[in-house]
PDB file of C-alpha atoms and ligand atoms in Angstrom:
ATOM      1  CA  UNK A 273       0.109  -0.041   0.012  1.00 89.00           C
ATOM      2  CA  UNK A 274       1.061   3.525  -0.671  1.00 94.00           C
ATOM      3  CA  UNK A 275       0.839   5.312   2.652  1.00 96.00           C
ATOM      4  CA  UNK A 276       1.637   8.809   4.267  1.00 97.00           C
ATOM      5  CA  UNK A 277       4.164   7.649   7.007  1.00 98.00           C
ATOM      6  CA  UNK A 278       3.774  10.758   8.954  1.00 98.00           C
ATOM      7  CA  UNK A 279       0.206  10.151   9.587  1.00 98.00           C
ATOM      8  CA  UNK A 280       0.638   7.068  10.169  1.00 98.00           C
ATOM      9  CA  UNK A 281       3.196   7.123  12.705  1.00 98.00           C
ATOM     10  CA  UNK A 282       1.155  10.075  14.435  1.00 98.00           C
ATOM     11  CA  UNK A 283      -1.769   7.544  14.706  1.00 98.00           C
ATOM     12  CA  UNK A 284       0.265   4.567  15.957  1.00 98.00           C
ATOM     13  CA  UNK A 285       1.676   7.201  18.718  1.00 98.00           C
ATOM     14  CA  UNK A 286      -1.450   8.077  19.367  1.00 98.00           C
ATOM     15  CA  UNK A 287      -2.556   4.611  20.425  1.00 97.00           C
ATOM     16  CA  UNK A 288       0.110   4.145  22.692  1.00 97.00           C
ATOM     17  CA  UNK A 289      -0.337   7.551  24.332  1.00 96.00           C
ATOM     18  CA  UNK A 290      -3.941   6.809  25.421  1.00 94.00           C
ATOM     19  CA  UNK A 291      -2.914   3.694  26.934  1.00 92.00           C
ATOM     20  CA  UNK A 292       0.162   4.415  28.288  1.00 89.00           C
ATOM     21  CA  UNK A 293       1.444   4.613  32.089  1.00 88.00           C
ATOM     22  CA  UNK A 294       0.835   8.221  33.237  1.00 89.00           C
ATOM     23  CA  UNK A 295       4.370   8.469  34.442  1.00 94.00           C
ATOM     24  CA  UNK A 296       6.092   8.547  30.973  1.00 97.00           C
ATOM     25  CA  UNK A 297       6.229  11.450  28.825  1.00 97.00           C
ATOM     26  CA  UNK A 298       5.900  11.191  24.983  1.00 98.00           C
ATOM     27  CA  UNK A 299       7.915  13.863  22.544  1.00 98.00           C
ATOM     28  CA  UNK A 300       7.414  13.872  18.893  1.00 98.00           C
ATOM     29  CA  UNK A 301       9.661  15.088  16.113  1.00 98.00           C
ATOM     30  CA  UNK A 302       7.824  14.473  13.069  1.00 98.00           C
ATOM     31  CA  UNK A 303       7.933  16.374   9.858  1.00 97.00           C
ATOM     32  CA  UNK A 304       4.759  18.571   9.090  1.00 96.00           C
ATOM     33  CA  UNK A 305       4.621  17.420   5.463  1.00 95.00           C
ATOM     34  CA  UNK A 306       3.579  13.937   3.999  1.00 95.00           C
ATOM     35  CA  UNK A 307       6.293  10.656   3.822  1.00 96.00           C
ATOM     36  CA  UNK A 308       4.540   8.504   0.855  1.00 95.00           C
ATOM     37  CA  UNK A 309       6.188   5.339   1.033  1.00 96.00           C
ATOM     38  CA  UNK A 310       4.754   1.697  -0.232  1.00 95.00           C
ATOM     39  CA  UNK A 311       4.873  -0.333   2.586  1.00 96.00           C
ATOM     40  CA  UNK A 312       2.572  -3.452   3.986  1.00 97.00           C
ATOM     41  CA  UNK A 313       0.987  -1.388   7.095  1.00 97.00           C
ATOM     42  CA  UNK A 314      -0.063  -4.476   9.047  1.00 98.00           C
ATOM     43  CA  UNK A 315       3.717  -5.242   9.188  1.00 98.00           C
ATOM     44  CA  UNK A 316       4.709  -1.525   9.796  1.00 98.00           C
ATOM     45  CA  UNK A 317       2.150  -1.672  12.717  1.00 98.00           C
ATOM     46  CA  UNK A 318       4.002  -4.561  14.332  1.00 98.00           C
ATOM     47  CA  UNK A 319       7.381  -3.144  13.966  1.00 98.00           C
ATOM     48  CA  UNK A 320       6.392  -0.193  15.610  1.00 98.00           C
ATOM     49  CA  UNK A 321       4.230  -1.797  18.044  1.00 98.00           C
ATOM     50  CA  UNK A 322       7.088  -4.175  18.995  1.00 98.00           C
ATOM     51  CA  UNK A 323       9.715  -1.253  19.581  1.00 98.00           C
ATOM     52  CA  UNK A 324       7.361   1.122  21.200  1.00 98.00           C
ATOM     53  CA  UNK A 325       6.540  -1.552  23.643  1.00 96.00           C
ATOM     54  CA  UNK A 326      10.129  -2.246  24.526  1.00 95.00           C
ATOM     55  CA  UNK A 327      10.531   1.455  24.854  1.00 97.00           C
ATOM     56  CA  UNK A 328       7.965   1.880  27.539  1.00 95.00           C
ATOM     57  CA  UNK A 329       8.645  -1.794  29.149  1.00 93.00           C
ATOM     58  CA  UNK A 330      12.317  -0.705  29.635  1.00 92.00           C
ATOM     59  CA  UNK A 331      11.581   3.059  30.838  1.00 94.00           C
ATOM     60  CA  UNK A 332      12.107   4.275  34.163  1.00 93.00           C
ATOM     61  CA  UNK A 333       9.356   6.344  36.117  1.00 93.00           C
ATOM     62  CA  UNK A 334       8.933   9.819  34.583  1.00 95.00           C
ATOM     63  CA  UNK A 335      11.027   8.791  31.521  1.00 97.00           C
ATOM     64  CA  UNK A 336      10.623  10.513  28.292  1.00 98.00           C
ATOM     65  CA  UNK A 337      10.220   8.867  25.166  1.00 98.00           C
ATOM     66  CA  UNK A 338      11.221  10.463  21.336  1.00 98.00           C
ATOM     67  CA  UNK A 339       9.730   9.755  18.569  1.00 98.00           C
ATOM     68  CA  UNK A 340      11.556  10.867  15.358  1.00 98.00           C
ATOM     69  CA  UNK A 341      10.801  10.601  11.518  1.00 98.00           C
ATOM     70  CA  UNK A 342      13.221  11.679   9.139  1.00 98.00           C
ATOM     71  CA  UNK A 343      13.279  12.032   5.105  1.00 95.00           C
ATOM     72  CA  UNK A 344      16.140  12.310   2.761  1.00 93.00           C
ATOM     73  CA  UNK A 345      15.680  11.761  -1.030  1.00 90.00           C
ATOM     74  CA  UNK A 346      16.288   8.077  -0.543  1.00 93.00           C
ATOM     75  CA  UNK A 347      14.826   6.751   2.416  1.00 96.00           C
ATOM     76  CA  UNK A 348      12.517   7.611   5.704  1.00 98.00           C
ATOM     77  CA  UNK A 349      14.513   7.263   9.060  1.00 98.00           C
ATOM     78  CA  UNK A 350      12.391   6.318  12.029  1.00 98.00           C
ATOM     79  CA  UNK A 351      13.668   6.304  15.624  1.00 98.00           C
ATOM     80  CA  UNK A 352      12.239   5.716  18.988  1.00 98.00           C
ATOM     81  CA  UNK A 353      14.485   6.723  21.967  1.00 98.00           C
ATOM     82  CA  UNK A 354      14.136   5.773  26.079  1.00 98.00           C
ATOM     83  CA  UNK A 355      15.669   6.955  29.030  1.00 97.00           C
ATOM     84  CA  UNK A 356      15.623   3.435  30.236  1.00 95.00           C
ATOM     85  CA  UNK A 357      18.694   0.913  31.798  1.00 92.00           C
ATOM     86  CA  UNK A 358      20.291   0.932  28.165  1.00 94.00           C
ATOM     87  CA  UNK A 359      22.023  -1.681  26.438  1.00 94.00           C
ATOM     88  CA  UNK A 360      25.787  -2.887  26.844  1.00 94.00           C
ATOM     89  CA  UNK A 361      27.959  -2.149  23.538  1.00 94.00           C
ATOM     90  CA  UNK A 362      28.598  -5.453  22.917  1.00 94.00           C
ATOM     91  CA  UNK A 363      25.289  -6.814  22.907  1.00 94.00           C
ATOM     92  CA  UNK A 364      23.608  -4.129  20.733  1.00 95.00           C
ATOM     93  CA  UNK A 365      23.440  -6.691  17.766  1.00 93.00           C
ATOM     94  CA  UNK A 366      22.473 -10.125  19.857  1.00 95.00           C
ATOM     95  CA  UNK A 367      19.124  -8.350  20.386  1.00 95.00           C
ATOM     96  CA  UNK A 368      17.420  -8.552  17.304  1.00 97.00           C
ATOM     97  CA  UNK A 369      18.263 -12.409  17.379  1.00 96.00           C
ATOM     98  CA  UNK A 370      15.425 -15.065  18.213  1.00 95.00           C
ATOM     99  CA  UNK A 371      14.975 -15.729  22.095  1.00 91.00           C
ATOM    100  CA  UNK A 372      17.768 -13.145  23.305  1.00 91.00           C
ATOM    101  CA  UNK A 373      17.246 -11.017  26.357  1.00 88.00           C
ATOM    102  CA  UNK A 374      19.814  -9.653  28.078  1.00 81.00           C
ATOM    103  CA  UNK A 375      20.576 -10.459  32.052  1.00 72.00           C
ATOM    104  CA  UNK A 376      19.010  -7.528  33.230  1.00 63.00           C
ATOM    105  CA  UNK A 377      16.155  -7.605  31.372  1.00 59.00           C
ATOM    106  CA  UNK A 378      15.625 -11.105  32.660  1.00 61.00           C
ATOM    107  CA  UNK A 379      16.734 -10.558  36.457  1.00 59.00           C
ATOM    108  CA  UNK A 380      14.145  -7.448  36.189  1.00 61.00           C
ATOM    109  CA  UNK A 381      11.314  -9.401  35.861  1.00 64.00           C
ATOM    110  CA  UNK A 382      10.070  -7.595  32.982  1.00 70.00           C
ATOM    111  CA  UNK A 383       8.123 -10.248  31.122  1.00 73.00           C
ATOM    112  CA  UNK A 384       9.104 -11.401  27.582  1.00 82.00           C
ATOM    113  CA  UNK A 385       9.862 -13.971  25.342  1.00 86.00           C
ATOM    114  CA  UNK A 386      13.212 -12.217  23.180  1.00 88.00           C
ATOM    115  CA  UNK A 387      11.144 -12.227  19.870  1.00 93.00           C
ATOM    116  CA  UNK A 388       9.949  -8.795  19.627  1.00 96.00           C
ATOM    117  CA  UNK A 389      12.864  -7.487  17.675  1.00 97.00           C
ATOM    118  CA  UNK A 390      13.723 -10.351  16.034  1.00 97.00           C
ATOM    119  CA  UNK A 391      10.128  -9.949  14.255  1.00 98.00           C
ATOM    120  CA  UNK A 392      10.458  -6.620  13.875  1.00 98.00           C
ATOM    121  CA  UNK A 393      13.784  -7.338  11.897  1.00 98.00           C
ATOM    122  CA  UNK A 394      12.619  -9.749   9.524  1.00 98.00           C
ATOM    123  CA  UNK A 395       9.526  -7.552   8.517  1.00 98.00           C
ATOM    124  CA  UNK A 396      12.082  -4.525   8.203  1.00 98.00           C
ATOM    125  CA  UNK A 397      14.074  -6.526   6.127  1.00 98.00           C
ATOM    126  CA  UNK A 398      11.231  -7.627   3.872  1.00 97.00           C
ATOM    127  CA  UNK A 399      10.610  -3.734   3.156  1.00 97.00           C
ATOM    128  CA  UNK A 400      14.451  -3.509   2.184  1.00 96.00           C
ATOM    129  CA  UNK A 401      15.401  -1.237   5.387  1.00 97.00           C
ATOM    130  CA  UNK A 402      17.999  -1.685   7.671  1.00 98.00           C
ATOM    131  CA  UNK A 403      17.360  -1.581  11.683  1.00 98.00           C
ATOM    132  CA  UNK A 404      19.798  -1.409  14.784  1.00 98.00           C
ATOM    133  CA  UNK A 405      20.178   0.156  17.936  1.00 98.00           C
ATOM    134  CA  UNK A 406      22.510   2.848  19.512  1.00 98.00           C
ATOM    135  CA  UNK A 407      22.794   3.023  23.476  1.00 97.00           C
ATOM    136  CA  UNK A 408      24.702   4.472  26.464  1.00 92.00           C
ATOM    137  CA  UNK A 409      24.322   2.001  29.354  1.00 90.00           C
ATOM    138  CA  UNK A 410      22.124   3.154  32.143  1.00 89.00           C
ATOM    139  CA  UNK A 411      20.998   6.105  29.985  1.00 94.00           C
ATOM    140  CA  UNK A 412      18.727   4.910  27.521  1.00 97.00           C
ATOM    141  CA  UNK A 413      18.654   3.414  24.045  1.00 98.00           C
ATOM    142  CA  UNK A 414      17.516   4.422  20.880  1.00 98.00           C
ATOM    143  CA  UNK A 415      16.185   1.614  18.056  1.00 98.00           C
ATOM    144  CA  UNK A 416      16.041   2.899  14.462  1.00 98.00           C
ATOM    145  CA  UNK A 417      14.984   1.634  11.109  1.00 98.00           C
ATOM    146  CA  UNK A 418      14.951   2.896   7.788  1.00 98.00           C
ATOM    147  CA  UNK A 419      12.280   2.253   4.883  1.00 97.00           C
ATOM    148  CA  UNK A 420      13.830   3.011   1.325  1.00 96.00           C
ATOM    149  CA  UNK A 421      11.817   5.279  -0.986  1.00 93.00           C
ATOM    150  CA  UNK A 422      10.622   5.070  -4.530  1.00 73.00           C
ATOM    151  CA  UNK A 423      10.873   1.515  -4.728  1.00 60.00           C
ATOM    152  CA  UNK A 424       8.417   0.099  -7.749  1.00 60.00           C
ATOM    153  CA  UNK A 425       5.232  -1.897  -7.217  1.00 54.00           C
ATOM    154  CA  UNK A 426       6.068  -5.796  -6.463  1.00 51.00           C
ATOM    155  CA  UNK A 427       9.508  -5.208  -5.194  1.00 55.00           C
ATOM    156  CA  UNK A 428       7.735  -6.160  -1.668  1.00 53.00           C
ATOM    157  CA  UNK A 429       9.262  -9.536  -0.412  1.00 49.00           C
TER     158      UNK A 429
HETATM  159  P1  ATP B 571       8.835 -10.018  23.650  1.00 53.75           P
HETATM  160  O1  ATP B 571       9.071  -8.549  22.856  1.00 53.75           O
HETATM  161  O2  ATP B 571       9.107 -11.137  23.170  1.00 53.75           O
HETATM  162  O3  ATP B 571       7.881  -9.854  24.401  1.00 53.75           O
HETATM  163  P2  ATP B 571      11.503  -8.895  24.851  1.00 53.75           P
HETATM  164  O4  ATP B 571      10.907  -7.405  24.754  1.00 53.75           O
HETATM  165  O5  ATP B 571      12.273  -9.073  26.278  1.00 53.75           O
HETATM  166  O6  ATP B 571      10.473  -9.670  24.688  1.00 53.75           O
HETATM  167  P3  ATP B 571      12.626  -8.030  22.448  1.00 53.75           P
HETATM  168  O7  ATP B 571      11.579  -7.370  22.135  1.00 53.75           O
HETATM  169  O8  ATP B 571      13.080  -9.030  21.527  1.00 53.75           O
HETATM  170  O9  ATP B 571      12.212  -8.854  23.741  1.00 53.75           O
HETATM  171  O10 ATP B 571      13.817  -7.683  23.056  1.00 53.75           O
HETATM  172  C1  ATP B 571      15.099  -8.001  23.092  1.00 53.75           C
HETATM  173  C2  ATP B 571      15.849  -7.860  24.274  1.00 53.75           C
HETATM  174  O11 ATP B 571      16.830  -6.696  24.085  1.00 53.75           O
HETATM  175  C3  ATP B 571      14.810  -7.516  25.377  1.00 53.75           C
HETATM  176  O12 ATP B 571      14.808  -8.614  26.236  1.00 53.75           O
HETATM  177  C4  ATP B 571      16.430  -6.539  26.461  1.00 53.75           C
HETATM  178  O13 ATP B 571      16.992  -7.301  27.018  1.00 53.75           O
HETATM  179  C5  ATP B 571      16.840  -5.798  25.063  1.00 53.75           C
HETATM  180  N1  ATP B 571      15.730  -4.683  24.724  1.00 53.75           N
HETATM  181  C6  ATP B 571      15.166  -4.007  23.694  1.00 53.75           C
HETATM  182  N2  ATP B 571      14.397  -3.025  23.985  1.00 53.75           N
HETATM  183  C7  ATP B 571      15.336  -2.163  25.092  1.00 53.75           C
HETATM  184  C8  ATP B 571      15.124  -1.457  25.290  1.00 53.75           C
HETATM  185  N3  ATP B 571      14.188  -0.271  24.870  1.00 53.75           N
HETATM  186  N4  ATP B 571      15.925  -0.795  26.566  1.00 53.75           N
HETATM  187  C9  ATP B 571      16.452  -1.687  27.247  1.00 53.75           C
HETATM  188  N5  ATP B 571      17.001  -3.057  26.728  1.00 53.75           N
HETATM  189  C10 ATP B 571      16.106  -3.235  25.459  1.00 53.75           C
HETATM  190 MG1   MG B 572       9.865  -6.920  23.273  1.00 53.75          MG
END
């Protein structure tokens, strides 16, 4: 489907905003104009759901989650940042593996199976995008992914 990712992203954030814990704050840095892309909307919803659920789950009380969308001539860059416990540098790639959960996540009894980001990676791959994470331990985590623009119809795997 051809969709306006700006509007779609607002819609997904709105849904989380209505149901989230009171103590978490959202900040949006989205463009005012449209960002038209060809994506499978259900799959993109799943990608965003998995990343945003983690950002909320691993946020401290009073934490702020920042949503960003940027567009260049080649791609959209979407990022979601939290102020949570962060992830050690050497584990930043592993979190996209099936069933991988950091010791911190396991010991803090925050439920989960370790599948959310592996699924998100499969879905971003299917859109010919790239997904990765950046983090400062103890300060927060940013998960970023790209969606290429100008793909012709039928190129979605
Ligand atoms: P599930 O998503 O299947 O319910 P999960 O959240 O543990 O379980 P993933 O979403 O795949 O699994 O994340 C894998 C691991 O990466 C998590 O267990 C956690 O250790 C780490 N992680 C993911 N997102 C964050 C984040 N925002 N802050 C800190 N650690 C994170
Ligand atoms: Mg998860």
